[in-house]
Every structure is written in C-alpha cells, then in structure tokens.
PDB file of C-alpha atoms in Angstrom:
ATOM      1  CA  UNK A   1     210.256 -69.747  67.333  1.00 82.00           C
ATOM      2  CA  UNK A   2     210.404 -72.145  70.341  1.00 87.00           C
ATOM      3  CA  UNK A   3     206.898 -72.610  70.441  1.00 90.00           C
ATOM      4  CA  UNK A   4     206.895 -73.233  66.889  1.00 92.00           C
ATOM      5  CA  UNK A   5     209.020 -76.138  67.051  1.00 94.00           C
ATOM      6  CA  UNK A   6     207.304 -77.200  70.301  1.00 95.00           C
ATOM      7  CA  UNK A   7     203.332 -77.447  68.613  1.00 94.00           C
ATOM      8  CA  UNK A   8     204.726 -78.965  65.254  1.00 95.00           C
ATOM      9  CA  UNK A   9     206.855 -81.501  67.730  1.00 96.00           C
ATOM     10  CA  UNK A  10     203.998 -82.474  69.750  1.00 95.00           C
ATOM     11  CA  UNK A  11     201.748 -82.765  67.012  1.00 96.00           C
ATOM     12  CA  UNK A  12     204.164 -85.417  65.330  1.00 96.00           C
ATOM     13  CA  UNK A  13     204.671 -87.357  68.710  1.00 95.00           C
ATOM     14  CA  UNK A  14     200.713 -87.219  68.974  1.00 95.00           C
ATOM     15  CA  UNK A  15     199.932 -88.483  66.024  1.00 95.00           C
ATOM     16  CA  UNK A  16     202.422 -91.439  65.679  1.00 94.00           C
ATOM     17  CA  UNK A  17     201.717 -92.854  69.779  1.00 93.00           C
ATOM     18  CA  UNK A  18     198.205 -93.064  68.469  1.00 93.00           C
ATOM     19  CA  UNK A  19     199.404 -95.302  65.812  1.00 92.00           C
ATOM     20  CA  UNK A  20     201.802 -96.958  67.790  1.00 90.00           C
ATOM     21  CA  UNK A  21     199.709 -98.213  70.389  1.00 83.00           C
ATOM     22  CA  UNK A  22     196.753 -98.586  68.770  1.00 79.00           C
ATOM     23  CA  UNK A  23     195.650-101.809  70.486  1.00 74.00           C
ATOM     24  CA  UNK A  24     196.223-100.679  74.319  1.00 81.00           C
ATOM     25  CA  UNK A  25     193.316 -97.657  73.782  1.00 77.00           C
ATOM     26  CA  UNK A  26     189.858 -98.815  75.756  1.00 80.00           C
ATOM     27  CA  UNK A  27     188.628 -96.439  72.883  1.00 81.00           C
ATOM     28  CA  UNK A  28     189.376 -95.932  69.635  1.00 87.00           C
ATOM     29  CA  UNK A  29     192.517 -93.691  69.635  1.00 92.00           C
ATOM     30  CA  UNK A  30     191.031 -91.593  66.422  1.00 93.00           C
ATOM     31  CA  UNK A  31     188.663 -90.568  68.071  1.00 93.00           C
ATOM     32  CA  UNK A  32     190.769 -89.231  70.878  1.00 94.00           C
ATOM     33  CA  UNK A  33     193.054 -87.728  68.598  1.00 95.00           C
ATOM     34  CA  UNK A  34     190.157 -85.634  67.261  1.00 96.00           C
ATOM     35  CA  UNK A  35     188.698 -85.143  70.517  1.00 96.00           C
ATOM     36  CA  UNK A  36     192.306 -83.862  71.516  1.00 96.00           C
ATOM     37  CA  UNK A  37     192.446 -81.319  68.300  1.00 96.00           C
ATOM     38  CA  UNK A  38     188.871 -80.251  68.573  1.00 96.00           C
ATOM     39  CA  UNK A  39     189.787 -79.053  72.237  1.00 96.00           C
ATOM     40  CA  UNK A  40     193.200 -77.717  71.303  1.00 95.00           C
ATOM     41  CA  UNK A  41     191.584 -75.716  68.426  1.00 95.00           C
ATOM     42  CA  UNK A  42     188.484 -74.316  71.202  1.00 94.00           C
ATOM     43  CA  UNK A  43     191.446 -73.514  73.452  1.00 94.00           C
ATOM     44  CA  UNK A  44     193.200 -71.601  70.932  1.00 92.00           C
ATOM     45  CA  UNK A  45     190.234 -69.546  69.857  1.00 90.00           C
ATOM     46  CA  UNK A  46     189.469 -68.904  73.344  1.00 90.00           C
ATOM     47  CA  UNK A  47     193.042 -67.144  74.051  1.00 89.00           C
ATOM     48  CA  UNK A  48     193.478 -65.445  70.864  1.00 86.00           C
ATOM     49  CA  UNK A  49     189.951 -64.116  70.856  1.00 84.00           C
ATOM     50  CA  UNK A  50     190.854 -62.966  74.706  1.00 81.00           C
ATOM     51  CA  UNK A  51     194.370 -61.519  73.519  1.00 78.00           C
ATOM     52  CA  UNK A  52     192.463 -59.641  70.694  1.00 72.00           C
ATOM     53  CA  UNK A  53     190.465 -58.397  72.692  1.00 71.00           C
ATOM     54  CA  UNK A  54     192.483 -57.026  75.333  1.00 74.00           C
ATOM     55  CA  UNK A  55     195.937 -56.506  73.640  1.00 70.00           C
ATOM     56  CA  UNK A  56     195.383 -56.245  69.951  1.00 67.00           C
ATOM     57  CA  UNK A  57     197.957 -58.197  68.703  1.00 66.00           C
ATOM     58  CA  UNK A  58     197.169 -62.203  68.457  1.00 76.00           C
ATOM     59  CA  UNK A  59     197.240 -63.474  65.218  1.00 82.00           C
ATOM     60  CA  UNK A  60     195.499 -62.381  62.112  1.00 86.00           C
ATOM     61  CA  UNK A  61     193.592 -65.283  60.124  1.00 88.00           C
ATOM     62  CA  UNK A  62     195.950 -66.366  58.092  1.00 92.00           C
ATOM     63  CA  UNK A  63     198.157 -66.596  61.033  1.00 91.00           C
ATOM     64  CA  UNK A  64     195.436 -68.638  62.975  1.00 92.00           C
ATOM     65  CA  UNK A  65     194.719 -70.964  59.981  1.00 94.00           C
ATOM     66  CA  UNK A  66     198.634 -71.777  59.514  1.00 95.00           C
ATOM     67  CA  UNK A  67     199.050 -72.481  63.086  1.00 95.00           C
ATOM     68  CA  UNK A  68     196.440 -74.687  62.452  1.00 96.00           C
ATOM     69  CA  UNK A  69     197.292 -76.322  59.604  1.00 96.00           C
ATOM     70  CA  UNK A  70     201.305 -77.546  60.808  1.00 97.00           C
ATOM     71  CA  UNK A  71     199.087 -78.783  64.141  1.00 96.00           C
ATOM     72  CA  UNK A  72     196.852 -80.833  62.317  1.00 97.00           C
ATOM     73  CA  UNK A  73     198.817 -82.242  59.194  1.00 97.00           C
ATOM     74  CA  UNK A  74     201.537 -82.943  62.055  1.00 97.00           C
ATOM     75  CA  UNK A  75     199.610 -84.979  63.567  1.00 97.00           C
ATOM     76  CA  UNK A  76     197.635 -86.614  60.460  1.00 97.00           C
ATOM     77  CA  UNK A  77     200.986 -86.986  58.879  1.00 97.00           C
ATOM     78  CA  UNK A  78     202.631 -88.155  61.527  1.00 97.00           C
ATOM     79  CA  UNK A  79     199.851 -90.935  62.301  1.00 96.00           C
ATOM     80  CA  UNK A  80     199.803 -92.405  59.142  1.00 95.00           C
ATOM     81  CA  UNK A  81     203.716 -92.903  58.746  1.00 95.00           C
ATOM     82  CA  UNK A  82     203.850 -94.939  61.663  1.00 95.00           C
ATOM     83  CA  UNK A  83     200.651 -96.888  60.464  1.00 93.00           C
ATOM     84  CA  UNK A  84     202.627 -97.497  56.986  1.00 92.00           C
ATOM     85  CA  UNK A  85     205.477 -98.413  59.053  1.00 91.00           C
ATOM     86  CA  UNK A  86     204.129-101.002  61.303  1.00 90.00           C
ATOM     87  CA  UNK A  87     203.546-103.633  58.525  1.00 85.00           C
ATOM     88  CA  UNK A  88     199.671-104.076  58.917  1.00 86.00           C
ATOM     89  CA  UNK A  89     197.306-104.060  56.356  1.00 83.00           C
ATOM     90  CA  UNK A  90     195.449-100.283  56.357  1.00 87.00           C
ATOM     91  CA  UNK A  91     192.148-101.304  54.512  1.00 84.00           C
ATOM     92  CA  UNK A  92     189.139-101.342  56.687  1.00 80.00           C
ATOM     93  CA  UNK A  93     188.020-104.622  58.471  1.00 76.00           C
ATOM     94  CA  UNK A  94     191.580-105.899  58.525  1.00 76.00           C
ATOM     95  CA  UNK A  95     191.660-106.254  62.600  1.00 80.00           C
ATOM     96  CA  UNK A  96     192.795-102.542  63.264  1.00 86.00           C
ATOM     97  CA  UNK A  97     191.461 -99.272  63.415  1.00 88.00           C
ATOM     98  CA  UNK A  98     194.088 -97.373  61.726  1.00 91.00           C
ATOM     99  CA  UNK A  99     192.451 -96.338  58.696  1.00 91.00           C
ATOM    100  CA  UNK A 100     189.214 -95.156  60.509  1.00 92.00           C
ATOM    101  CA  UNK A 101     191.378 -93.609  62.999  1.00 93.00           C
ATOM    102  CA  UNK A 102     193.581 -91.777  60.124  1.00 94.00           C
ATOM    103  CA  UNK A 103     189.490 -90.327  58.991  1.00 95.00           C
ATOM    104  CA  UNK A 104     188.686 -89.574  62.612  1.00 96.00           C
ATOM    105  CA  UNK A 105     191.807 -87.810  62.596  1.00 96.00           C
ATOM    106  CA  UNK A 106     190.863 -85.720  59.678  1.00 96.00           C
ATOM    107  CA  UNK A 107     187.601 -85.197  61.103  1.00 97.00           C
ATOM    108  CA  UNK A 108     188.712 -83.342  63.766  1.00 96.00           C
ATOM    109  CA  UNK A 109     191.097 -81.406  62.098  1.00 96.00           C
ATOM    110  CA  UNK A 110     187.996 -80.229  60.017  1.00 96.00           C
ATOM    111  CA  UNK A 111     186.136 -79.702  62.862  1.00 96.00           C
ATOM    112  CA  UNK A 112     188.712 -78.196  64.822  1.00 95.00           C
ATOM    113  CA  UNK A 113     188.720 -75.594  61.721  1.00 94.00           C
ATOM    114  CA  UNK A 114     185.585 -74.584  61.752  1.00 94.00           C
ATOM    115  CA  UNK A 115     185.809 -74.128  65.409  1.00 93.00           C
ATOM    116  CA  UNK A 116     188.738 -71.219  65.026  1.00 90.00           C
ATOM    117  CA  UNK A 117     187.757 -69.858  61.624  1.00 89.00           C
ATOM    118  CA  UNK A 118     187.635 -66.019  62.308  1.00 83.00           C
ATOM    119  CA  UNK A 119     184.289 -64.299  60.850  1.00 80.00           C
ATOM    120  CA  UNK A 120     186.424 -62.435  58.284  1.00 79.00           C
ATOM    121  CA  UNK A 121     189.837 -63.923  56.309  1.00 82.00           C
ATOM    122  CA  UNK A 122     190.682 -60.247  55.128  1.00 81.00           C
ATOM    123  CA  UNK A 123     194.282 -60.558  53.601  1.00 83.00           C
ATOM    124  CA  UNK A 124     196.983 -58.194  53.436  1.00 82.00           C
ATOM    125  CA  UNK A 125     200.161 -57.645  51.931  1.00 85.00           C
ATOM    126  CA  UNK A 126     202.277 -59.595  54.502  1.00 88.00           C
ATOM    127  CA  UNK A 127     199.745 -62.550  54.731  1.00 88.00           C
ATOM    128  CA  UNK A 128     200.356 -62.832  50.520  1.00 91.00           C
ATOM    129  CA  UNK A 129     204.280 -63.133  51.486  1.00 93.00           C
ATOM    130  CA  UNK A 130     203.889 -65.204  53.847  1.00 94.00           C
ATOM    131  CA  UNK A 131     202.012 -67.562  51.973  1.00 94.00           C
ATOM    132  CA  UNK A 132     204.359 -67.395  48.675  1.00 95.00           C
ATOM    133  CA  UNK A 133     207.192 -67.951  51.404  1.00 95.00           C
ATOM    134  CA  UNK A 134     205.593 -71.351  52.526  1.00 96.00           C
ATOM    135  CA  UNK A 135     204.324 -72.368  48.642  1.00 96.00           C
ATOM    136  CA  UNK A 136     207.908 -72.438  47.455  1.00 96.00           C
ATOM    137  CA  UNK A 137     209.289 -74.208  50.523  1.00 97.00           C
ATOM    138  CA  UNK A 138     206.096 -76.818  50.345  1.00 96.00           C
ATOM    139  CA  UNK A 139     206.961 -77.158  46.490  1.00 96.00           C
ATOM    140  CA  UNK A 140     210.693 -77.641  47.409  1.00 97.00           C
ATOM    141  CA  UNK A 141     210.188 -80.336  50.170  1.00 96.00           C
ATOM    142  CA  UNK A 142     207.135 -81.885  47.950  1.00 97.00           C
ATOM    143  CA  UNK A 143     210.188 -82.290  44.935  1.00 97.00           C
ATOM    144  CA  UNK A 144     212.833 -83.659  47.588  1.00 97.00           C
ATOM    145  CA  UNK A 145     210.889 -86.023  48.671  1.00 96.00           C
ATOM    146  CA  UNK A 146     209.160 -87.395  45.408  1.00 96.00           C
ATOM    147  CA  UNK A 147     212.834 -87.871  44.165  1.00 97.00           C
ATOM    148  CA  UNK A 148     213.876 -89.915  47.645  1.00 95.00           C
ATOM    149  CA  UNK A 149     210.370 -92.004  46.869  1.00 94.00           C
ATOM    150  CA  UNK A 150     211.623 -92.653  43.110  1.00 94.00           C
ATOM    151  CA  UNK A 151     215.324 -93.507  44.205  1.00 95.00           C
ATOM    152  CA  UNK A 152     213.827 -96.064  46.393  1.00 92.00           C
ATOM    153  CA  UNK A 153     211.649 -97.305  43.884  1.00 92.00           C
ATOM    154  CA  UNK A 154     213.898 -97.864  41.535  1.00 91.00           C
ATOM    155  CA  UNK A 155     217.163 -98.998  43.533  1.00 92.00           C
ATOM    156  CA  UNK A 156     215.754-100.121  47.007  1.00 89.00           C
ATOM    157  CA  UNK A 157     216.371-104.171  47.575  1.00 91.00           C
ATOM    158  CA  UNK A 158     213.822-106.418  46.367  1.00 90.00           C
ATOM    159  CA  UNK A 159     212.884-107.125  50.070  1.00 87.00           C
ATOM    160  CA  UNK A 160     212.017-103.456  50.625  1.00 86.00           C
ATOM    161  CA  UNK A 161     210.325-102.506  46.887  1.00 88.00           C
ATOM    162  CA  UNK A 162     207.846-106.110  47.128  1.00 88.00           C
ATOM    163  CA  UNK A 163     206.012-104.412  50.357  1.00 88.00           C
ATOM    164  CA  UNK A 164     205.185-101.344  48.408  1.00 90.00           C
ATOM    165  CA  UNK A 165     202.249-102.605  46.676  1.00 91.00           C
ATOM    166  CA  UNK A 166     199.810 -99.761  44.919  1.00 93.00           C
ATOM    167  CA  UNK A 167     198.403 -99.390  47.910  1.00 92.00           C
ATOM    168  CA  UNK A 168     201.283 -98.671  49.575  1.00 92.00           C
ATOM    169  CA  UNK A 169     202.375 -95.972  47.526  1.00 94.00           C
ATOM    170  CA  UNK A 170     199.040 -94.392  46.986  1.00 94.00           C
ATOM    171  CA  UNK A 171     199.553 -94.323  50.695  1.00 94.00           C
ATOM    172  CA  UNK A 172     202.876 -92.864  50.841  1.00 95.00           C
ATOM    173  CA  UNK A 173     202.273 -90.367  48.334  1.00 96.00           C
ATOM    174  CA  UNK A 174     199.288 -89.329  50.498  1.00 96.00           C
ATOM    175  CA  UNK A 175     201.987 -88.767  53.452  1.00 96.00           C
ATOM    176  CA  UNK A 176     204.514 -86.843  51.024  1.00 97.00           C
ATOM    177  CA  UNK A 177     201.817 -84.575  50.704  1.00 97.00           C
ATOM    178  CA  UNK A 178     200.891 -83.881  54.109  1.00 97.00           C
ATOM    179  CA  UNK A 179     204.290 -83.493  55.133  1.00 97.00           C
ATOM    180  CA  UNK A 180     205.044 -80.844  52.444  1.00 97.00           C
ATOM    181  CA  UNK A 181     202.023 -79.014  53.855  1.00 96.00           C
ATOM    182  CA  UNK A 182     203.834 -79.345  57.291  1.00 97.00           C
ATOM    183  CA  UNK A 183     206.957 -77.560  55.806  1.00 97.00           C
ATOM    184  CA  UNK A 184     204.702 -75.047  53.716  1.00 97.00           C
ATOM    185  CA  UNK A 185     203.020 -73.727  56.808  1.00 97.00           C
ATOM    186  CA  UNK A 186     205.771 -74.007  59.053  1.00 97.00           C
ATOM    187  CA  UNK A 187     207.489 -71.420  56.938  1.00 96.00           C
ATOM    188  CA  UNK A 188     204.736 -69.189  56.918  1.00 95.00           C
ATOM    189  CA  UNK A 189     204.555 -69.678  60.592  1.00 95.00           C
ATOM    190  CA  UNK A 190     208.782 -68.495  61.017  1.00 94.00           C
ATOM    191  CA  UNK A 191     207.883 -65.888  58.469  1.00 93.00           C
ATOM    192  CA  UNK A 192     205.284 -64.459  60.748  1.00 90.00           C
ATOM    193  CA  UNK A 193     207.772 -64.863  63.423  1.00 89.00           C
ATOM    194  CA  UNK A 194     210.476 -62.868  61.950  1.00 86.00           C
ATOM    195  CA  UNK A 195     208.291 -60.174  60.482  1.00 83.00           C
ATOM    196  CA  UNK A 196     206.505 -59.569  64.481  1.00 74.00           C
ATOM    197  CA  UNK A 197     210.925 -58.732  65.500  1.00 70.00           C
ATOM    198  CA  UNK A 198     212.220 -56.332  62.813  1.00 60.00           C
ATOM    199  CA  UNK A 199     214.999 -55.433  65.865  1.00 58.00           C
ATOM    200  CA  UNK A 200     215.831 -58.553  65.046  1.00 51.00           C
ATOM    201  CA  UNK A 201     216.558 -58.230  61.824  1.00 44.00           C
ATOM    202  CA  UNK A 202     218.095 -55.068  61.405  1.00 44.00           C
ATOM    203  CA  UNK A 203     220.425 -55.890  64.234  1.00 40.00           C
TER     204      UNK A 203
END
C-alpha cells in the first residue's frame, strides 16, 4: 500500500516541479518528463519481466497497465494544474512551453506504454473486479468534482469566475478527467493489494 501512495505521490510532485519551474530547465522540461517516464516504464518492465521469470508472481497485465496509468495521469494531471494555476496563457507561442510540454508529457506516457505492454492482456475474473472497483470510484470522484467546478461557477467572486475563460474550463475539465482516472486506477491498484493478503482480511 506504501508504495502505492509513494509512485502516485511522486508522480504528482513530478509533474507539477516541471510546471513550476518551467523557465530554470536548459531543456525543455516535457521532454524530460517523458524521458523520465519512458525510463521508469523500461525499468519497470525490466523487474517485473525478471520477477516473472524467477518468482512467478509480479503483476498480471492489467496490474502492469494500472500501475501505469496512476504514474502517468499523476504526473500529466498534476502538470497541468499547476500550469492552470500559474496565471499564464497555455496556447502555443505565448512565451512558455507548457502546452508542448503537457503533449511531450503525453507522449511519453504513450510511449512508456508501449514499452511495458505484455504480449498477451488475457483477463480474468479478478482483473474484471478490479476494474468495476476503480470505474465506480473514477465515476464517483469524476461527479464530486464536476459539482465543486459548477459551485464555483456559479457562486465563486467575480474576480475568480472572469479568469475562467472557455479556455480555461475546457482546460480544467481536461484535468477533472485525468484526475478521476488517477482515483479509478488507484483503486484498482489497493484492490490488487488487498486481494494478494487474504490473511489480511480474514483476520
């Protein structure tokens, strides 16, 4: 569970220092974000292919793919809040690199993917609960979320609700939707969890 907390964690700090400090990177800091989770993502199919192979019991595909998932919509998430947040203008050619780096970002999350993809995404009975587990907590979070969005909408201050322009909120509906996938496949991922200590459990 601790290291379940730990990955989502550092993929949210990740994601927002490479919006924070956008300006101090000699490179572009999407790009080392995605250099970052194409690594992690080799890493991790390096060790669970080596645990498979030697132990048996690393984590099926579905497994692999939610681990995957809360990683990379952590940090995708993650980066553009803090871009919304800062107060600059997110369209392309407006003296940042946030937007492009938000893309990069995605990128290599896509590419990191590809790179841990087992041959075979074979499902069973527990992946199926697992994945209805994380649905309804997505769908839950998605709802909570929307409603906080509309509240603000509609009662925020006048100097908070003229800075959400259309593209704001296009914006922060984006984010509302990569969070909820955060939640979905963190659940899956505590599902998993549990269901590896039935001791647990029953005790």
């Amino acid at each position: 569970m601790f290291r379940i907390i730990l990955v989502m964690a550092g993929g949210l700090g990740l994601g927002g220092a490479l919006a924070w400090s956008w300006a101090m990177w000699p490179l572009w800091p999407g790009l080392v974000g995605a250099v970052l989770l194409v690594a992690a993502a080799g890493m991790a199919r390096r060790r669970w292919d080596h645990g498979a192979a030697v132990t048996g019991d690393e984590p099926g595909p579905y497994e692999r793919r939610a681990w995957h998932a809360m990683a990379s919509l952590s940090v995708v998430s993650s980066h553009l809040s803090v871009a919304l947040l800062s107060g600059l203008d997110l369209h392309v050619g407006r003296g940042n690199t946030l937007a492009v780096d938000n893309w990069l970002l995605i990128l290599g999350a896509t590419a990191g993917w590809v790179i841990l993809r087992p041959r075979s995404m074979d499902r069973d009975e527990r992946d199926a609960e697992m994945a209805n587990r994380g649905a309804r907590a997505g769908y839950g979070g998605l709802i909570g979320l929307l409603v906080v969005l509309l509240l603000t909408l509609g009662f925020a201050p006048v100097v908070v609700t003229e800075r959400l322009t259309p593209f704001v909120i296009g914006n922060l509906l984006v984010v509302l939707i990569l969070i909820s996938g955060v939640v979905a496949f963190t659940t899956q991922l505590q599902g998993y969890w549990g269901a590896s200590r039935p001791e647990d459990s029953d005790g």
